[in-house]
């Protein structure tokens, strides 16, 4: 081939490379911009983050999160993005406004526990009410059967982490993902269902994850997962013993004006009074006009 032909070929290759590089940058920029917009919607929705729940979350922190997402360096390839290749879920979730409806989502964290979770499932069945369980890693047969019972009886199972060890899971994004993969696989293996929603231990922004929460939230949303905090706390974990009456009172009378409530409760060991309180909570909420439903990523 002549020198001219070679020059032409080289020019063509260089031009094509430049075009594909620019196209790649534009595409990833668009994706991250959309992500930042989604975040803006999600965080302004009372479901996802209720500012009053977090002593250490203020408007400035929230602005930092938006800034981070808006200015993500899309050239940077983060190591953890290429790891945990099964931790992706389909998600074309869009917020819908059901403002005329009163809906309450009962959620139970830290289970399953062979006593309390079983009792709670019995009550939910009796009242024909669906709820959401954010579970941790358990390996006894009786507890694995409870993962299965939650799913078989029509409730939503979500991830709450395997270890529930704040120092461990919030040490790095990679540490969180590794823990998440362990519990996600355990749930899928025992129930046949891959969890698509989750709840961060301590809420999405807390004293333990301050250094990594922006990267962590961005990465989990990028993988398609939806997370839920809460806007009503039952207070059932506020002390080693909380009475049934206090739990009922907190759930029925806190943030009474909200049309959408996500109630935080616990079904782990030592939360017998939560199970005791459940019938009165269900009856009370229904009397207040709330429909009781399970969370899904499409809520
Ligand atoms: Zn927890």
PDB file of C-alpha atoms and ligand atoms in Angstrom:
ATOM      1  CA  UNK A   1       0.000   0.000   0.000  1.00  0.00           C
ATOM      2  CA  UNK A   2       1.126   3.524  -0.687  1.00  0.00           C
ATOM      3  CA  UNK A   3       2.070   5.988   2.038  1.00  0.00           C
ATOM      4  CA  UNK A   4      -1.075   8.007   1.191  1.00  0.00           C
ATOM      5  CA  UNK A   5      -3.339   5.017   1.783  1.00  0.00           C
ATOM      6  CA  UNK A   6      -1.673   4.357   5.136  1.00  0.00           C
ATOM      7  CA  UNK A   7      -2.127   7.979   6.109  1.00  0.00           C
ATOM      8  CA  UNK A   8      -5.826   7.762   5.201  1.00  0.00           C
ATOM      9  CA  UNK A   9      -6.297   4.603   7.257  1.00  0.00           C
ATOM     10  CA  UNK A  10      -4.521   6.072  10.276  1.00  0.00           C
ATOM     11  CA  UNK A  11      -6.548   9.295  10.041  1.00  0.00           C
ATOM     12  CA  UNK A  12      -9.768   7.293   9.834  1.00  0.00           C
ATOM     13  CA  UNK A  13      -8.856   5.193  12.884  1.00  0.00           C
ATOM     14  CA  UNK A  14      -7.933   8.289  14.900  1.00  0.00           C
ATOM     15  CA  UNK A  15     -11.176  10.065  13.937  1.00  0.00           C
ATOM     16  CA  UNK A  16     -13.301   7.015  14.758  1.00  0.00           C
ATOM     17  CA  UNK A  17     -11.567   6.599  18.121  1.00  0.00           C
ATOM     18  CA  UNK A  18     -12.177  10.231  19.012  1.00  0.00           C
ATOM     19  CA  UNK A  19     -15.850   9.977  17.990  1.00  0.00           C
ATOM     20  CA  UNK A  20     -16.434   6.832  20.041  1.00  0.00           C
ATOM     21  CA  UNK A  21     -14.691   8.345  23.072  1.00  0.00           C
ATOM     22  CA  UNK A  22     -16.853  11.463  22.872  1.00  0.00           C
ATOM     23  CA  UNK A  23     -20.021   9.376  22.378  1.00  0.00           C
ATOM     24  CA  UNK A  24     -19.125   7.249  25.415  1.00  0.00           C
ATOM     25  CA  UNK A  25     -18.619  10.322  27.556  1.00  0.00           C
ATOM     26  CA  UNK A  26     -21.910  11.843  26.440  1.00  0.00           C
ATOM     27  CA  UNK A  27     -23.828   8.649  27.172  1.00  0.00           C
ATOM     28  CA  UNK A  28     -22.390   8.218  30.647  1.00  0.00           C
ATOM     29  CA  UNK A  29     -22.880  11.895  31.398  1.00  0.00           C
ATOM     30  CA  UNK A  30     -26.546  11.611  30.448  1.00  0.00           C
ATOM     31  CA  UNK A  31     -26.947   8.549  32.634  1.00  0.00           C
ATOM     32  CA  UNK A  32     -25.484  10.264  35.650  1.00  0.00           C
ATOM     33  CA  UNK A  33     -27.456  13.434  35.047  1.00  0.00           C
ATOM     34  CA  UNK A  34     -30.627  11.362  35.026  1.00  0.00           C
ATOM     35  CA  UNK A  35     -29.486   9.718  38.202  1.00  0.00           C
ATOM     36  CA  UNK A  36     -29.054  13.088  39.865  1.00  0.00           C
ATOM     37  CA  UNK A  37     -32.541  14.107  38.726  1.00  0.00           C
ATOM     38  CA  UNK A  38     -34.042  10.875  40.000  1.00  0.00           C
ATOM     39  CA  UNK A  39     -32.368  11.547  43.281  1.00  0.00           C
ATOM     40  CA  UNK A  40     -33.773  14.992  43.485  1.00  0.00           C
ATOM     41  CA  UNK A  41     -37.273  13.538  43.039  1.00  0.00           C
ATOM     42  CA  UNK A  42     -36.664  10.670  45.389  1.00  0.00           C
ATOM     43  CA  UNK A  43     -35.192  12.735  48.173  1.00  0.00           C
ATOM     44  CA  UNK A  44     -37.924  15.342  48.000  1.00  0.00           C
ATOM     45  CA  UNK A  45     -40.470  12.582  48.399  1.00  0.00           C
ATOM     46  CA  UNK A  46     -41.558  12.052  51.968  1.00  0.00           C
ATOM     47  CA  UNK A  47     -41.250   8.281  51.511  1.00  0.00           C
ATOM     48  CA  UNK A  48     -37.557   8.050  51.034  1.00  0.00           C
ATOM     49  CA  UNK A  49     -36.122  10.508  53.446  1.00  0.00           C
ATOM     50  CA  UNK A  50     -37.857  12.211  56.248  1.00  0.00           C
ATOM     51  CA  UNK A  51     -35.453  14.831  57.522  1.00  0.00           C
ATOM     52  CA  UNK A  52     -36.879  14.669  61.015  1.00  0.00           C
ATOM     53  CA  UNK A  53     -35.563  11.116  61.421  1.00  0.00           C
ATOM     54  CA  UNK A  54     -31.927  12.070  61.279  1.00  0.00           C
ATOM     55  CA  UNK A  55     -30.288  14.246  63.842  1.00  0.00           C
ATOM     56  CA  UNK A  56     -27.200  14.508  61.684  1.00  0.00           C
ATOM     57  CA  UNK A  57     -28.862  15.106  58.323  1.00  0.00           C
ATOM     58  CA  UNK A  58     -29.534  18.695  57.388  1.00  0.00           C
ATOM     59  CA  UNK A  59     -30.183  20.649  54.201  1.00  0.00           C
ATOM     60  CA  UNK A  60     -26.453  21.189  53.691  1.00  0.00           C
ATOM     61  CA  UNK A  61     -25.769  17.452  53.747  1.00  0.00           C
ATOM     62  CA  UNK A  62     -28.561  16.929  51.267  1.00  0.00           C
ATOM     63  CA  UNK A  63     -27.144  19.626  48.982  1.00  0.00           C
ATOM     64  CA  UNK A  64     -23.751  17.914  49.184  1.00  0.00           C
ATOM     65  CA  UNK A  65     -25.400  14.719  47.990  1.00  0.00           C
ATOM     66  CA  UNK A  66     -27.012  16.469  45.027  1.00  0.00           C
ATOM     67  CA  UNK A  67     -23.726  18.208  44.189  1.00  0.00           C
ATOM     68  CA  UNK A  68     -21.888  14.919  44.334  1.00  0.00           C
ATOM     69  CA  UNK A  69     -24.359  13.252  41.973  1.00  0.00           C
ATOM     70  CA  UNK A  70     -24.495  16.232  39.630  1.00  0.00           C
ATOM     71  CA  UNK A  71     -20.716  16.449  39.352  1.00  0.00           C
ATOM     72  CA  UNK A  72     -19.774  12.788  39.244  1.00  0.00           C
ATOM     73  CA  UNK A  73     -16.577  12.338  37.308  1.00  0.00           C
ATOM     74  CA  UNK A  74     -17.749   9.951  34.623  1.00  0.00           C
ATOM     75  CA  UNK A  75     -14.201   9.244  33.462  1.00  0.00           C
ATOM     76  CA  UNK A  76     -13.421   7.647  36.747  1.00  0.00           C
ATOM     77  CA  UNK A  77     -13.997   3.902  36.876  1.00  0.00           C
ATOM     78  CA  UNK A  78     -14.582   2.882  40.418  1.00  0.00           C
ATOM     79  CA  UNK A  79     -13.269  -0.523  41.322  1.00  0.00           C
ATOM     80  CA  UNK A  80     -16.435  -1.693  43.036  1.00  0.00           C
ATOM     81  CA  UNK A  81     -18.535  -0.940  39.942  1.00  0.00           C
ATOM     82  CA  UNK A  82     -17.091  -3.918  38.110  1.00  0.00           C
ATOM     83  CA  UNK A  83     -17.499  -6.261  41.083  1.00  0.00           C
ATOM     84  CA  UNK A  84     -20.580  -8.175  42.311  1.00  0.00           C
ATOM     85  CA  UNK A  85     -21.861  -8.670  38.790  1.00  0.00           C
ATOM     86  CA  UNK A  86     -25.121 -10.309  39.938  1.00  0.00           C
ATOM     87  CA  UNK A  87     -26.152  -7.357  42.066  1.00  0.00           C
ATOM     88  CA  UNK A  88     -28.251  -5.664  39.424  1.00  0.00           C
ATOM     89  CA  UNK A  89     -32.043  -5.466  39.184  1.00  0.00           C
ATOM     90  CA  UNK A  90     -34.328  -4.163  36.472  1.00  0.00           C
ATOM     91  CA  UNK A  91     -35.793  -0.836  37.429  1.00  0.00           C
ATOM     92  CA  UNK A  92     -38.000   1.497  35.442  1.00  0.00           C
ATOM     93  CA  UNK A  93     -39.494   2.890  38.606  1.00  0.00           C
ATOM     94  CA  UNK A  94     -41.199   6.289  38.507  1.00  0.00           C
ATOM     95  CA  UNK A  95     -42.764   8.160  41.368  1.00  0.00           C
ATOM     96  CA  UNK A  96     -46.522   8.361  41.241  1.00  0.00           C
ATOM     97  CA  UNK A  97     -48.605  10.756  43.179  1.00  0.00           C
ATOM     98  CA  UNK A  98     -51.419   9.023  45.028  1.00  0.00           C
ATOM     99  CA  UNK A  99     -51.963  12.010  47.266  1.00  0.00           C
ATOM    100  CA  UNK A 100     -55.662  11.414  47.728  1.00  0.00           C
ATOM    101  CA  UNK A 101     -55.092   7.939  49.169  1.00  0.00           C
ATOM    102  CA  UNK A 102     -54.062   7.156  52.724  1.00  0.00           C
ATOM    103  CA  UNK A 103     -51.632   4.262  52.666  1.00  0.00           C
ATOM    104  CA  UNK A 104     -49.546   2.833  55.466  1.00  0.00           C
ATOM    105  CA  UNK A 105     -46.625   0.481  54.971  1.00  0.00           C
ATOM    106  CA  UNK A 106     -45.757  -1.570  58.036  1.00  0.00           C
ATOM    107  CA  UNK A 107     -42.097  -2.586  57.979  1.00  0.00           C
ATOM    108  CA  UNK A 108     -40.201  -4.989  60.234  1.00  0.00           C
ATOM    109  CA  UNK A 109     -36.392  -4.907  60.563  1.00  0.00           C
ATOM    110  CA  UNK A 110     -33.738  -7.233  62.001  1.00  0.00           C
ATOM    111  CA  UNK A 111     -35.604 -10.561  61.670  1.00  0.00           C
ATOM    112  CA  UNK A 112     -36.387 -13.261  61.070  1.00  0.00           C
ATOM    113  CA  UNK A 113     -36.746 -14.495  64.624  1.00  0.00           C
ATOM    114  CA  UNK A 114     -38.317 -17.899  65.115  1.00  0.00           C
ATOM    115  CA  UNK A 115     -40.671 -16.576  67.784  1.00  0.00           C
ATOM    116  CA  UNK A 116     -41.520 -12.944  66.939  1.00  0.00           C
ATOM    117  CA  UNK A 117     -41.552 -13.158  63.152  1.00  0.00           C
ATOM    118  CA  UNK A 118     -43.781 -16.225  63.280  1.00  0.00           C
ATOM    119  CA  UNK A 119     -46.213 -14.436  65.622  1.00  0.00           C
ATOM    120  CA  UNK A 120     -46.248 -11.313  63.440  1.00  0.00           C
ATOM    121  CA  UNK A 121     -46.935 -13.391  60.322  1.00  0.00           C
ATOM    122  CA  UNK A 122     -49.838 -15.067  62.136  1.00  0.00           C
ATOM    123  CA  UNK A 123     -51.385 -11.694  63.007  1.00  0.00           C
ATOM    124  CA  UNK A 124     -50.917 -10.339  59.470  1.00  0.00           C
ATOM    125  CA  UNK A 125     -52.599 -13.459  58.103  1.00  0.00           C
ATOM    126  CA  UNK A 126     -55.500 -13.143  60.529  1.00  0.00           C
ATOM    127  CA  UNK A 127     -56.158  -9.542  59.397  1.00  0.00           C
ATOM    128  CA  UNK A 128     -55.311 -10.280  55.753  1.00  0.00           C
ATOM    129  CA  UNK A 129     -52.737  -7.471  55.720  1.00  0.00           C
ATOM    130  CA  UNK A 130     -49.486  -7.379  53.709  1.00  0.00           C
ATOM    131  CA  UNK A 131     -46.263  -5.919  55.130  1.00  0.00           C
ATOM    132  CA  UNK A 132     -42.531  -5.630  54.432  1.00  0.00           C
ATOM    133  CA  UNK A 133     -39.648  -7.437  56.133  1.00  0.00           C
ATOM    134  CA  UNK A 134     -36.076  -6.126  55.917  1.00  0.00           C
ATOM    135  CA  UNK A 135     -34.143  -9.189  56.966  1.00  0.00           C
ATOM    136  CA  UNK A 136     -30.647 -10.070  58.111  1.00  0.00           C
ATOM    137  CA  UNK A 137     -28.601 -13.229  57.494  1.00  0.00           C
ATOM    138  CA  UNK A 138     -29.794 -16.296  59.405  1.00  0.00           C
ATOM    139  CA  UNK A 139     -28.785 -19.851  58.759  1.00  0.00           C
ATOM    140  CA  UNK A 140     -30.905 -22.040  61.030  1.00  0.00           C
ATOM    141  CA  UNK A 141     -33.514 -24.095  59.237  1.00  0.00           C
ATOM    142  CA  UNK A 142     -36.368 -22.552  61.256  1.00  0.00           C
ATOM    143  CA  UNK A 143     -35.302 -19.048  60.229  1.00  0.00           C
ATOM    144  CA  UNK A 144     -34.692 -19.920  56.607  1.00  0.00           C
ATOM    145  CA  UNK A 145     -38.235 -21.289  56.585  1.00  0.00           C
ATOM    146  CA  UNK A 146     -39.422 -17.882  57.780  1.00  0.00           C
ATOM    147  CA  UNK A 147     -37.813 -16.129  54.782  1.00  0.00           C
ATOM    148  CA  UNK A 148     -39.863 -18.527  52.700  1.00  0.00           C
ATOM    149  CA  UNK A 149     -43.047 -17.976  54.711  1.00  0.00           C
ATOM    150  CA  UNK A 150     -42.735 -14.185  54.309  1.00  0.00           C
ATOM    151  CA  UNK A 151     -42.639 -14.580  50.528  1.00  0.00           C
ATOM    152  CA  UNK A 152     -45.231 -17.360  50.294  1.00  0.00           C
ATOM    153  CA  UNK A 153     -47.758 -15.346  52.312  1.00  0.00           C
ATOM    154  CA  UNK A 154     -47.523 -12.388  49.933  1.00  0.00           C
ATOM    155  CA  UNK A 155     -45.297 -10.005  51.892  1.00  0.00           C
ATOM    156  CA  UNK A 156     -42.268  -8.206  50.516  1.00  0.00           C
ATOM    157  CA  UNK A 157     -38.812  -9.370  51.552  1.00  0.00           C
ATOM    158  CA  UNK A 158     -36.063  -6.751  51.447  1.00  0.00           C
ATOM    159  CA  UNK A 159     -32.396  -6.676  52.425  1.00  0.00           C
ATOM    160  CA  UNK A 160     -31.296  -5.112  55.694  1.00  0.00           C
ATOM    161  CA  UNK A 161     -27.684  -6.463  55.439  1.00  0.00           C
ATOM    162  CA  UNK A 162     -26.206  -9.793  56.381  1.00  0.00           C
ATOM    163  CA  UNK A 163     -24.212  -8.810  59.441  1.00  0.00           C
ATOM    164  CA  UNK A 164     -25.936  -5.639  60.699  1.00  0.00           C
ATOM    165  CA  UNK A 165     -22.475  -4.625  61.900  1.00  0.00           C
ATOM    166  CA  UNK A 166     -22.285  -0.858  61.340  1.00  0.00           C
ATOM    167  CA  UNK A 167     -18.499  -0.599  61.518  1.00  0.00           C
ATOM    168  CA  UNK A 168     -18.071  -3.414  59.036  1.00  0.00           C
ATOM    169  CA  UNK A 169     -20.715  -2.550  56.427  1.00  0.00           C
ATOM    170  CA  UNK A 170     -20.048   1.182  56.411  1.00  0.00           C
ATOM    171  CA  UNK A 171     -16.260   0.765  56.273  1.00  0.00           C
ATOM    172  CA  UNK A 172     -16.326   1.117  52.467  1.00  0.00           C
ATOM    173  CA  UNK A 173     -18.700   0.790  49.510  1.00  0.00           C
ATOM    174  CA  UNK A 174     -17.000  -2.497  48.677  1.00  0.00           C
ATOM    175  CA  UNK A 175     -17.571  -3.841  52.201  1.00  0.00           C
ATOM    176  CA  UNK A 176     -21.248  -2.905  51.989  1.00  0.00           C
ATOM    177  CA  UNK A 177     -21.676  -4.564  48.578  1.00  0.00           C
ATOM    178  CA  UNK A 178     -19.916  -7.719  49.721  1.00  0.00           C
ATOM    179  CA  UNK A 179     -22.234  -7.986  52.726  1.00  0.00           C
ATOM    180  CA  UNK A 180     -25.276  -7.202  50.542  1.00  0.00           C
ATOM    181  CA  UNK A 181     -24.341  -9.956  48.089  1.00  0.00           C
ATOM    182  CA  UNK A 182     -24.166 -12.500  50.900  1.00  0.00           C
ATOM    183  CA  UNK A 183     -27.694 -11.822  52.174  1.00  0.00           C
ATOM    184  CA  UNK A 184     -29.173 -11.318  48.708  1.00  0.00           C
ATOM    185  CA  UNK A 185     -27.915 -14.762  47.646  1.00  0.00           C
ATOM    186  CA  UNK A 186     -29.200 -16.329  50.854  1.00  0.00           C
ATOM    187  CA  UNK A 187     -32.684 -14.890  50.278  1.00  0.00           C
ATOM    188  CA  UNK A 188     -32.776 -15.911  46.629  1.00  0.00           C
ATOM    189  CA  UNK A 189     -31.571 -19.415  47.453  1.00  0.00           C
ATOM    190  CA  UNK A 190     -34.206 -19.975  50.146  1.00  0.00           C
ATOM    191  CA  UNK A 191     -37.208 -18.190  48.597  1.00  0.00           C
ATOM    192  CA  UNK A 192     -36.583 -18.113  44.839  1.00  0.00           C
ATOM    193  CA  UNK A 193     -37.050 -14.348  44.950  1.00  0.00           C
ATOM    194  CA  UNK A 194     -34.233 -11.860  44.378  1.00  0.00           C
ATOM    195  CA  UNK A 195     -34.803  -8.900  46.686  1.00  0.00           C
ATOM    196  CA  UNK A 196     -35.113  -5.530  44.925  1.00  0.00           C
ATOM    197  CA  UNK A 197     -35.602  -3.160  47.809  1.00  0.00           C
ATOM    198  CA  UNK A 198     -33.556  -2.590  50.928  1.00  0.00           C
ATOM    199  CA  UNK A 199     -33.186  -0.527  54.064  1.00  0.00           C
ATOM    200  CA  UNK A 200     -29.887   0.796  55.379  1.00  0.00           C
ATOM    201  CA  UNK A 201     -29.239  -0.087  59.037  1.00  0.00           C
ATOM    202  CA  UNK A 202     -29.528   3.203  60.919  1.00  0.00           C
ATOM    203  CA  UNK A 203     -31.262   4.853  57.950  1.00  0.00           C
ATOM    204  CA  UNK A 204     -29.718   5.987  54.672  1.00  0.00           C
ATOM    205  CA  UNK A 205     -27.661   8.740  56.255  1.00  0.00           C
ATOM    206  CA  UNK A 206     -26.311   8.098  59.708  1.00  0.00           C
ATOM    207  CA  UNK A 207     -23.357   8.675  61.974  1.00  0.00           C
ATOM    208  CA  UNK A 208     -21.519   5.589  60.673  1.00  0.00           C
ATOM    209  CA  UNK A 209     -21.755   6.104  56.904  1.00  0.00           C
ATOM    210  CA  UNK A 210     -21.042   9.835  56.698  1.00  0.00           C
ATOM    211  CA  UNK A 211     -17.822   9.228  54.739  1.00  0.00           C
ATOM    212  CA  UNK A 212     -19.328   6.944  52.095  1.00  0.00           C
ATOM    213  CA  UNK A 213     -23.089   7.508  51.909  1.00  0.00           C
ATOM    214  CA  UNK A 214     -22.982   9.540  48.676  1.00  0.00           C
ATOM    215  CA  UNK A 215     -20.984   6.921  46.776  1.00  0.00           C
ATOM    216  CA  UNK A 216     -22.958   4.116  48.385  1.00  0.00           C
ATOM    217  CA  UNK A 217     -26.414   5.507  47.570  1.00  0.00           C
ATOM    218  CA  UNK A 218     -25.322   6.362  44.014  1.00  0.00           C
ATOM    219  CA  UNK A 219     -23.974   2.861  43.473  1.00  0.00           C
ATOM    220  CA  UNK A 220     -27.065   1.080  44.816  1.00  0.00           C
ATOM    221  CA  UNK A 221     -29.413   3.230  42.731  1.00  0.00           C
ATOM    222  CA  UNK A 222     -27.185   2.670  39.674  1.00  0.00           C
ATOM    223  CA  UNK A 223     -27.664  -1.069  40.188  1.00  0.00           C
ATOM    224  CA  UNK A 224     -31.437  -0.621  40.141  1.00  0.00           C
ATOM    225  CA  UNK A 225     -32.228  -1.019  43.853  1.00  0.00           C
ATOM    226  CA  UNK A 226     -34.737   1.122  45.727  1.00  0.00           C
ATOM    227  CA  UNK A 227     -34.208   1.899  49.393  1.00  0.00           C
ATOM    228  CA  UNK A 228     -36.727   2.977  51.972  1.00  0.00           C
ATOM    229  CA  UNK A 229     -36.235   4.857  55.187  1.00  0.00           C
ATOM    230  CA  UNK A 230     -39.268   5.571  57.354  1.00  0.00           C
ATOM    231  CA  UNK A 231     -41.342   8.526  58.449  1.00  0.00           C
ATOM    232  CA  UNK A 232     -42.955   7.032  61.543  1.00  0.00           C
ATOM    233  CA  UNK A 233     -40.951   5.227  64.188  1.00  0.00           C
ATOM    234  CA  UNK A 234     -42.776   2.846  66.508  1.00  0.00           C
ATOM    235  CA  UNK A 235     -40.019   3.489  69.056  1.00  0.00           C
ATOM    236  CA  UNK A 236     -39.851  -0.255  69.719  1.00  0.00           C
ATOM    237  CA  UNK A 237     -36.044  -0.205  69.708  1.00  0.00           C
ATOM    238  CA  UNK A 238     -35.660   2.931  71.803  1.00  0.00           C
ATOM    239  CA  UNK A 239     -34.909   0.911  74.957  1.00  0.00           C
ATOM    240  CA  UNK A 240     -34.344  -2.716  75.893  1.00  0.00           C
ATOM    241  CA  UNK A 241     -38.010  -2.886  76.897  1.00  0.00           C
ATOM    242  CA  UNK A 242     -40.735  -0.777  75.316  1.00  0.00           C
ATOM    243  CA  UNK A 243     -44.308  -1.435  76.372  1.00  0.00           C
ATOM    244  CA  UNK A 244     -47.021  -2.527  73.997  1.00  0.00           C
ATOM    245  CA  UNK A 245     -49.031   0.604  74.898  1.00  0.00           C
ATOM    246  CA  UNK A 246     -46.151   2.930  73.929  1.00  0.00           C
ATOM    247  CA  UNK A 247     -45.634   1.181  70.606  1.00  0.00           C
ATOM    248  CA  UNK A 248     -49.344   1.409  69.741  1.00  0.00           C
ATOM    249  CA  UNK A 249     -49.411   5.076  70.769  1.00  0.00           C
ATOM    250  CA  UNK A 250     -46.332   5.991  68.696  1.00  0.00           C
ATOM    251  CA  UNK A 251     -47.614   4.332  65.531  1.00  0.00           C
ATOM    252  CA  UNK A 252     -51.148   5.690  65.748  1.00  0.00           C
ATOM    253  CA  UNK A 253     -50.357   9.212  66.920  1.00  0.00           C
ATOM    254  CA  UNK A 254     -46.981  10.226  65.433  1.00  0.00           C
ATOM    255  CA  UNK A 255     -47.042  12.256  62.202  1.00  0.00           C
ATOM    256  CA  UNK A 256     -50.796  11.774  62.071  1.00  0.00           C
ATOM    257  CA  UNK A 257     -51.259  14.101  59.108  1.00  0.00           C
ATOM    258  CA  UNK A 258     -49.124  12.114  56.669  1.00  0.00           C
ATOM    259  CA  UNK A 259     -51.148  10.483  53.914  1.00  0.00           C
ATOM    260  CA  UNK A 260     -48.317   8.024  53.282  1.00  0.00           C
ATOM    261  CA  UNK A 261     -46.710   6.392  56.249  1.00  0.00           C
ATOM    262  CA  UNK A 262     -43.786   4.035  56.413  1.00  0.00           C
ATOM    263  CA  UNK A 263     -43.698   2.640  59.923  1.00  0.00           C
ATOM    264  CA  UNK A 264     -40.454   1.324  61.402  1.00  0.00           C
ATOM    265  CA  UNK A 265     -40.839  -1.714  63.660  1.00  0.00           C
ATOM    266  CA  UNK A 266     -38.604  -4.631  64.651  1.00  0.00           C
ATOM    267  CA  UNK A 267     -39.226  -8.367  64.653  1.00  0.00           C
ATOM    268  CA  UNK A 268     -35.795  -9.462  65.911  1.00  0.00           C
ATOM    269  CA  UNK A 269     -35.115 -11.114  69.247  1.00  0.00           C
ATOM    270  CA  UNK A 270     -36.503  -9.291  72.281  1.00  0.00           C
ATOM    271  CA  UNK A 271     -39.278  -7.526  70.401  1.00  0.00           C
ATOM    272  CA  UNK A 272     -42.191  -9.517  71.775  1.00  0.00           C
ATOM    273  CA  UNK A 273     -44.155  -6.372  72.629  1.00  0.00           C
ATOM    274  CA  UNK A 274     -44.090  -5.379  68.950  1.00  0.00           C
ATOM    275  CA  UNK A 275     -45.894  -8.605  68.089  1.00  0.00           C
ATOM    276  CA  UNK A 276     -48.288  -7.976  71.017  1.00  0.00           C
ATOM    277  CA  UNK A 277     -49.025  -4.459  69.727  1.00  0.00           C
ATOM    278  CA  UNK A 278     -49.730  -5.444  66.126  1.00  0.00           C
ATOM    279  CA  UNK A 279     -53.477  -6.243  66.302  1.00  0.00           C
ATOM    280  CA  UNK A 280     -54.257  -2.843  67.900  1.00  0.00           C
ATOM    281  CA  UNK A 281     -51.967  -1.086  65.417  1.00  0.00           C
ATOM    282  CA  UNK A 282     -53.710  -2.673  62.431  1.00  0.00           C
ATOM    283  CA  UNK A 283     -57.191  -1.953  63.780  1.00  0.00           C
ATOM    284  CA  UNK A 284     -56.241   1.612  64.734  1.00  0.00           C
ATOM    285  CA  UNK A 285     -54.675   2.474  61.369  1.00  0.00           C
ATOM    286  CA  UNK A 286     -57.644   1.027  59.486  1.00  0.00           C
ATOM    287  CA  UNK A 287     -59.986   3.103  61.663  1.00  0.00           C
ATOM    288  CA  UNK A 288     -57.921   6.187  60.688  1.00  0.00           C
ATOM    289  CA  UNK A 289     -58.616   5.341  57.034  1.00  0.00           C
ATOM    290  CA  UNK A 290     -55.260   3.871  56.011  1.00  0.00           C
ATOM    291  CA  UNK A 291     -54.944   1.051  53.524  1.00  0.00           C
ATOM    292  CA  UNK A 292     -52.181  -1.299  54.643  1.00  0.00           C
ATOM    293  CA  UNK A 293     -49.848  -2.454  51.904  1.00  0.00           C
ATOM    294  CA  UNK A 294     -46.432  -4.009  51.305  1.00  0.00           C
ATOM    295  CA  UNK A 295     -43.652  -1.885  49.804  1.00  0.00           C
ATOM    296  CA  UNK A 296     -42.380  -2.708  46.347  1.00  0.00           C
ATOM    297  CA  UNK A 297     -39.918  -0.833  44.161  1.00  0.00           C
ATOM    298  CA  UNK A 298     -42.932   0.401  42.168  1.00  0.00           C
ATOM    299  CA  UNK A 299     -44.705   2.022  45.151  1.00  0.00           C
TER     300      UNK A 299
HETATM  301 ZN1  LIG B   1     -31.733  -2.756  61.948  1.00  0.00          ZN
END
